[in-house]
CSV table of C-alpha atoms in Angstrom, one decimal:
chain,number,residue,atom,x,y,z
A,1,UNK,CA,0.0,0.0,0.0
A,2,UNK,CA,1.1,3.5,-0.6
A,3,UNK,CA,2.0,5.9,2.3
A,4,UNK,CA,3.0,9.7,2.4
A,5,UNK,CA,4.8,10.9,5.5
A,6,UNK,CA,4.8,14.8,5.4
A,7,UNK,CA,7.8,15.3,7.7
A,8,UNK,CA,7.0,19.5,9.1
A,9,UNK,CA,3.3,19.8,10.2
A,10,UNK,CA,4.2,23.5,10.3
A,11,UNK,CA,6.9,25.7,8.6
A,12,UNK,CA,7.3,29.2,9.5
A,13,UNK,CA,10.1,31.5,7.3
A,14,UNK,CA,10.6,35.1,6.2
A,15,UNK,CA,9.3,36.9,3.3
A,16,UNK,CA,12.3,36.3,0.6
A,17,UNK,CA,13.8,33.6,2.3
A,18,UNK,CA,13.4,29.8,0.6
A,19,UNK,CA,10.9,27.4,1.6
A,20,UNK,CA,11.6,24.0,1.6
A,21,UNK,CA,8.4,21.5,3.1
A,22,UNK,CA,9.3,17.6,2.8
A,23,UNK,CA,7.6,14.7,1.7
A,24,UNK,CA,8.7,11.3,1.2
A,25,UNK,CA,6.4,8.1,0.0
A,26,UNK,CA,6.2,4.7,0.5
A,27,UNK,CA,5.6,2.7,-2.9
A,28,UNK,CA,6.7,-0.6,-4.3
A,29,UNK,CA,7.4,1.0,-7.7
A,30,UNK,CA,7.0,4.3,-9.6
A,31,UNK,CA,4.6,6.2,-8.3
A,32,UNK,CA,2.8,9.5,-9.0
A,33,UNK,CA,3.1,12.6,-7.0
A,34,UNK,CA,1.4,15.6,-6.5
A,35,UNK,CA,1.7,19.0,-4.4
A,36,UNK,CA,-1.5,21.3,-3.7
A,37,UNK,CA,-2.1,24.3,-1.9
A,38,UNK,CA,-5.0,25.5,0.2
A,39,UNK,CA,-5.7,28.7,1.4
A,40,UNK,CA,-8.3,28.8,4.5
A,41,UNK,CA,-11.6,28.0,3.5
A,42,UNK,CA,-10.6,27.1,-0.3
A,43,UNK,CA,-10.4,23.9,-1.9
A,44,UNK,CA,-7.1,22.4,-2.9
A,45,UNK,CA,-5.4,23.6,-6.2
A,46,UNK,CA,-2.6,21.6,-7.8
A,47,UNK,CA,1.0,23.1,-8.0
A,48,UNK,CA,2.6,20.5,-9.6
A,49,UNK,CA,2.8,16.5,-11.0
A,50,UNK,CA,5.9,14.1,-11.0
A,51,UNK,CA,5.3,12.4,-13.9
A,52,UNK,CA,8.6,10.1,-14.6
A,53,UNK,CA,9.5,12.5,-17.6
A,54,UNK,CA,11.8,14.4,-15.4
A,55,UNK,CA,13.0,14.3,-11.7
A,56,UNK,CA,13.0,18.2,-11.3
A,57,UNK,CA,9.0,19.1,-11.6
A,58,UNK,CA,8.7,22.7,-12.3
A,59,UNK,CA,4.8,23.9,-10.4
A,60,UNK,CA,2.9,27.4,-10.5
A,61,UNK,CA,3.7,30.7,-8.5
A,62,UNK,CA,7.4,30.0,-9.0
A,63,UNK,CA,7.7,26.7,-6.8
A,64,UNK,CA,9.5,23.2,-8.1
A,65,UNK,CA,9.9,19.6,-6.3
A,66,UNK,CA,12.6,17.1,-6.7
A,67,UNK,CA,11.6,13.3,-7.4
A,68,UNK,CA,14.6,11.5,-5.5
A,69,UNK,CA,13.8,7.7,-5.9
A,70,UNK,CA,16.9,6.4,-3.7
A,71,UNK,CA,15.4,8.4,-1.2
A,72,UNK,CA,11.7,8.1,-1.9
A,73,UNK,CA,11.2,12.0,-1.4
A,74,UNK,CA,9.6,15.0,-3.3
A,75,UNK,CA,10.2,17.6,-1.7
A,76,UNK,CA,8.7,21.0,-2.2
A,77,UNK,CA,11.0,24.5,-2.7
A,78,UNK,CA,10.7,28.3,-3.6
A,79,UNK,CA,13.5,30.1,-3.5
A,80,UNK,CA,11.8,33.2,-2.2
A,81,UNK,CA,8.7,32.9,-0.5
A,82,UNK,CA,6.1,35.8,-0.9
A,83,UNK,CA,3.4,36.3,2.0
A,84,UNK,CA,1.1,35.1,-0.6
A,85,UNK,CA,2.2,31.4,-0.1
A,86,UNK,CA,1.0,31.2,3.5
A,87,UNK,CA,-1.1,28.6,3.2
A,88,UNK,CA,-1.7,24.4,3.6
A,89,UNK,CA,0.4,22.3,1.5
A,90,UNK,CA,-0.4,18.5,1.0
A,91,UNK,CA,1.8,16.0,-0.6
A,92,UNK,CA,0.0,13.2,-2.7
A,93,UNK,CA,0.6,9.6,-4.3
A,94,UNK,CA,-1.5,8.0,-6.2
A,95,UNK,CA,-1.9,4.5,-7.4
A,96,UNK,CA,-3.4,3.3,-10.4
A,97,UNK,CA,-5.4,-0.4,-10.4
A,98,UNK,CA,-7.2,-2.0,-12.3
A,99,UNK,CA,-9.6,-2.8,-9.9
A,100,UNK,CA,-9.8,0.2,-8.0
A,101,UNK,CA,-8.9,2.7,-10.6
A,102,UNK,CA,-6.9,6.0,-8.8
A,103,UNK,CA,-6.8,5.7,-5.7
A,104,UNK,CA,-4.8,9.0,-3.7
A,105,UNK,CA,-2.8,8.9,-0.5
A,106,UNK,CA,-2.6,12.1,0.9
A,107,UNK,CA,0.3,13.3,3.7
A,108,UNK,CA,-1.4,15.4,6.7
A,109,UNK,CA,-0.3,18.5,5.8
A,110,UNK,CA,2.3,21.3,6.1
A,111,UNK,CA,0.9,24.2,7.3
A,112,UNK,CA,3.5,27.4,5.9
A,113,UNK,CA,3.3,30.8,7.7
A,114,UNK,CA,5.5,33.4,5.8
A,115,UNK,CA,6.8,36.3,8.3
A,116,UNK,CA,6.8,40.2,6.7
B,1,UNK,CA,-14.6,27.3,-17.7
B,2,UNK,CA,-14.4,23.3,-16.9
B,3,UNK,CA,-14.4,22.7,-12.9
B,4,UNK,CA,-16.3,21.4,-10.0
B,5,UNK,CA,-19.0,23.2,-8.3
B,6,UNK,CA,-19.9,22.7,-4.7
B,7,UNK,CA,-23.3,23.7,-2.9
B,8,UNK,CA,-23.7,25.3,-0.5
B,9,UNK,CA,-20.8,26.9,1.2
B,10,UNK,CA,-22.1,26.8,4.7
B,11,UNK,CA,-24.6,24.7,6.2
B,12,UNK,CA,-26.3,24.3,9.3
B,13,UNK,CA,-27.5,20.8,10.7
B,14,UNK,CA,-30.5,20.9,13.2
B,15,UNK,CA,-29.6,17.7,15.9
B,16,UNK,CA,-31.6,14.9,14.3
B,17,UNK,CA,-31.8,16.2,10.7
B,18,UNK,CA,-30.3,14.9,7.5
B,19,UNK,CA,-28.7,17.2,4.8
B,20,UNK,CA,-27.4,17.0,1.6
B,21,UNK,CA,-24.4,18.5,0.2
B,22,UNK,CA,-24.2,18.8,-3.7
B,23,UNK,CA,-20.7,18.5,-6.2
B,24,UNK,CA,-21.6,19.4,-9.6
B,25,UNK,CA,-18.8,19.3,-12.0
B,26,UNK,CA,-18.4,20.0,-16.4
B,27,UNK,CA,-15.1,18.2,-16.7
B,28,UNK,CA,-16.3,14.9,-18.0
B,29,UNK,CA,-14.4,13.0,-15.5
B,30,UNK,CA,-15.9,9.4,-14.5
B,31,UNK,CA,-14.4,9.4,-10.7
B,32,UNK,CA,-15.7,11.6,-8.2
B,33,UNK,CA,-14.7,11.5,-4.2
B,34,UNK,CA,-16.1,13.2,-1.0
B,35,UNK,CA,-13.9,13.9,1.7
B,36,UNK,CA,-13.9,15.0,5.0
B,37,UNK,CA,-11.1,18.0,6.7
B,38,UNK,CA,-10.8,18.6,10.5
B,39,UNK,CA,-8.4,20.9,11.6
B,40,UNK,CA,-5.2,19.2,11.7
B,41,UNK,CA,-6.1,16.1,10.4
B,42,UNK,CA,-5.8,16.1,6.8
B,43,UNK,CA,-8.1,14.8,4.2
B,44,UNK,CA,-10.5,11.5,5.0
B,45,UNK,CA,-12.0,9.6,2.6
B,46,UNK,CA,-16.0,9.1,3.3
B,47,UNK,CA,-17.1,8.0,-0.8
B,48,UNK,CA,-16.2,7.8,-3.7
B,49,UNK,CA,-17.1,6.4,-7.3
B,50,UNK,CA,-15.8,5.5,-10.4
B,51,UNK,CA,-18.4,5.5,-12.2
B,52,UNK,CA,-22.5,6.1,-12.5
B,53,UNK,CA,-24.4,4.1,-10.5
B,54,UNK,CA,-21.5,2.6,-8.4
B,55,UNK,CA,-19.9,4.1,-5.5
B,56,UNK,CA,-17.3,2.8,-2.6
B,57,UNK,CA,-17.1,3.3,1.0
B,58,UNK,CA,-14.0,5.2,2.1
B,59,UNK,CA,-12.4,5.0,5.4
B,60,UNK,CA,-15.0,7.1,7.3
B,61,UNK,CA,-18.6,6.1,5.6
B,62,UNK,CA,-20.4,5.4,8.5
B,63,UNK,CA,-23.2,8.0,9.2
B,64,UNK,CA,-22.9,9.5,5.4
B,65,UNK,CA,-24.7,8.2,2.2
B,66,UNK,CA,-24.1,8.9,-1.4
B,67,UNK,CA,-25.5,8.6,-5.1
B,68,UNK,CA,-24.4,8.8,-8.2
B,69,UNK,CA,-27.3,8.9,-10.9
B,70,UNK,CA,-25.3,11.1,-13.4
B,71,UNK,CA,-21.7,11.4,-14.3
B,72,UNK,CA,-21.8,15.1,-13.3
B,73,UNK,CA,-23.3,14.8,-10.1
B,74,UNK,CA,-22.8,13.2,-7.0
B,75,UNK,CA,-24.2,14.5,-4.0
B,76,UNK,CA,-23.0,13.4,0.1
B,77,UNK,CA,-25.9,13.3,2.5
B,78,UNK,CA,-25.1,13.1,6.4
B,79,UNK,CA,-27.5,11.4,8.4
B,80,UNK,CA,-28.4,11.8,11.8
B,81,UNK,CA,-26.3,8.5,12.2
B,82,UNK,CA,-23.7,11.2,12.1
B,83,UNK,CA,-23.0,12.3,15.8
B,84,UNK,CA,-19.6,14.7,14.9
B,85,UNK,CA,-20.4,16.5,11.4
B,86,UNK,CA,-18.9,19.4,11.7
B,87,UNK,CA,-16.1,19.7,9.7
B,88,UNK,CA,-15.2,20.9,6.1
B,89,UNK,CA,-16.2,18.8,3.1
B,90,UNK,CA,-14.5,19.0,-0.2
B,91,UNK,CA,-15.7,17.0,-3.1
B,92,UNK,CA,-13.2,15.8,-6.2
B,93,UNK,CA,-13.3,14.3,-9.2
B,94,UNK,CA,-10.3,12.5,-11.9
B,95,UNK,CA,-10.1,10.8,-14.6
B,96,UNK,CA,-9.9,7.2,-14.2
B,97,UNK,CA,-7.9,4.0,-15.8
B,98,UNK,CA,-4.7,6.7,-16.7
B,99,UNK,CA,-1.9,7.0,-14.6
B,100,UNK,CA,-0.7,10.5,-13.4
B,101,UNK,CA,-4.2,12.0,-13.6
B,102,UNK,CA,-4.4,14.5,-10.4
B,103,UNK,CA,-7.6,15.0,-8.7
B,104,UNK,CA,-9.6,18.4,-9.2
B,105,UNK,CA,-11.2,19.9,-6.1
B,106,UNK,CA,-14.2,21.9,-5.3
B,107,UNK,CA,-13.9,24.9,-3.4
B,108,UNK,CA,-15.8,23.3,-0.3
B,109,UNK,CA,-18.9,23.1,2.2
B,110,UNK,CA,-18.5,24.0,6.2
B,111,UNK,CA,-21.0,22.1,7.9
B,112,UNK,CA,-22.2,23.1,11.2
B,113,UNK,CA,-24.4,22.2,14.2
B,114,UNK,CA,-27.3,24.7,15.2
């Protein structure tokens, strides 16, 4: 079964400093990954998709993850965080079968507060 | 614009009384999921289904009920059975039977007890 362990439940930095909010998964082969962000009272909007084409995922609002298989993580960076991107981030696997169809594993969240 | 539409944004539960949240969405997908948010606790999967007329218990059905008579549609009702159901309810939907396919989300209900 698939896992997500989101390692910060919250992450606190300046305004123009990086961000950096860990995830790592548990799968038995190559999995899919996703990063969204909610803002309070909002639903969750995707930033970005590891999709096997390339281990350096470029997202929206300027943020990227890194798909390191030896170290089953995708970790989520900005290199200048903008009060804007105080919000909740979840990290997601999914798993395809053809039973089941997609099923999604979601981590418990990283909440990011960005200091003026 | 294709997207998911959820009704309404609050709602208030009388002790005893059942209510139905709808998820409307235009984006053709077959899968649709309900979940449940409590502070601090993530996402919780109550329903969801991969296609019309079939749906799936999640890991928290008990006290929720669902249908799914359209592909577009598929509204979450919580019962009385329900003793805790305040909390924040998105609904979801994805395409199904293709791999990296992320899940699009609704903006979100906030149930309450009067």
């Amino acid at each position: 079964a698939q896992s997500v362990t989101q390692l910060d439940s919250h992450v606190s930095v300046s305004e123009g400093t990086p961000v950096l909010l860990r995830c790592n998964y548990s799968s038995s082969y190559s999995p899919s990954l996703f990063w969204y962000v909610q803002h309070p009272n909002k639903g969750l909007q995707l930033l970005l998709k590891y999709t096997s084409a390339a281990t350096l995922v470029k997202g929206i609002n300027g943020f990227e993850a890194e798909f390191k298989k030896s170290e089953t993580s995708f970790h989520l960076t900005k290199p200048s965080a903008h009060m804007s991107d105080a919000a909740e981030y979840f990290c997601v696997v999914s798993d395809l079968t053809r039973d089941t169809g997609n099923q999604f594993y979601f981590g418990t969240g990283t909440s990011l507060t960005v200091i003026p | 614009d294709g997207g998911i539409t959820q009704s309404p944004k609050y709602l208030f539960r009388k002790e005893g009384q059942n209510v139905t949240l709808s998820c409307e969405q235009n984006l053709n997908h077959d899968a649709m999921y309900w979940y449940r948010q409590d502070p601090g606790q993530g996402l919780r999967l109550i329903y969801y289904s991969q296609i019309v007329n079939d749906f799936q218990k999640g890991d928290i059905a008990e006290g929720y009920s669902v249908s799914r008579e359209k592909k577009e549609s598929f509204p979450l009702t919580v019962t009385s059975a329900q003793k805790n159901p305040t909390a924040f309810y998105l609904c979801a939907s994805s395409i199904v039977k293709v791999g990296n396919q992320p899940q699009h989300f609704g903006d979100g209900t906030r149930l309450s007890i009067l």
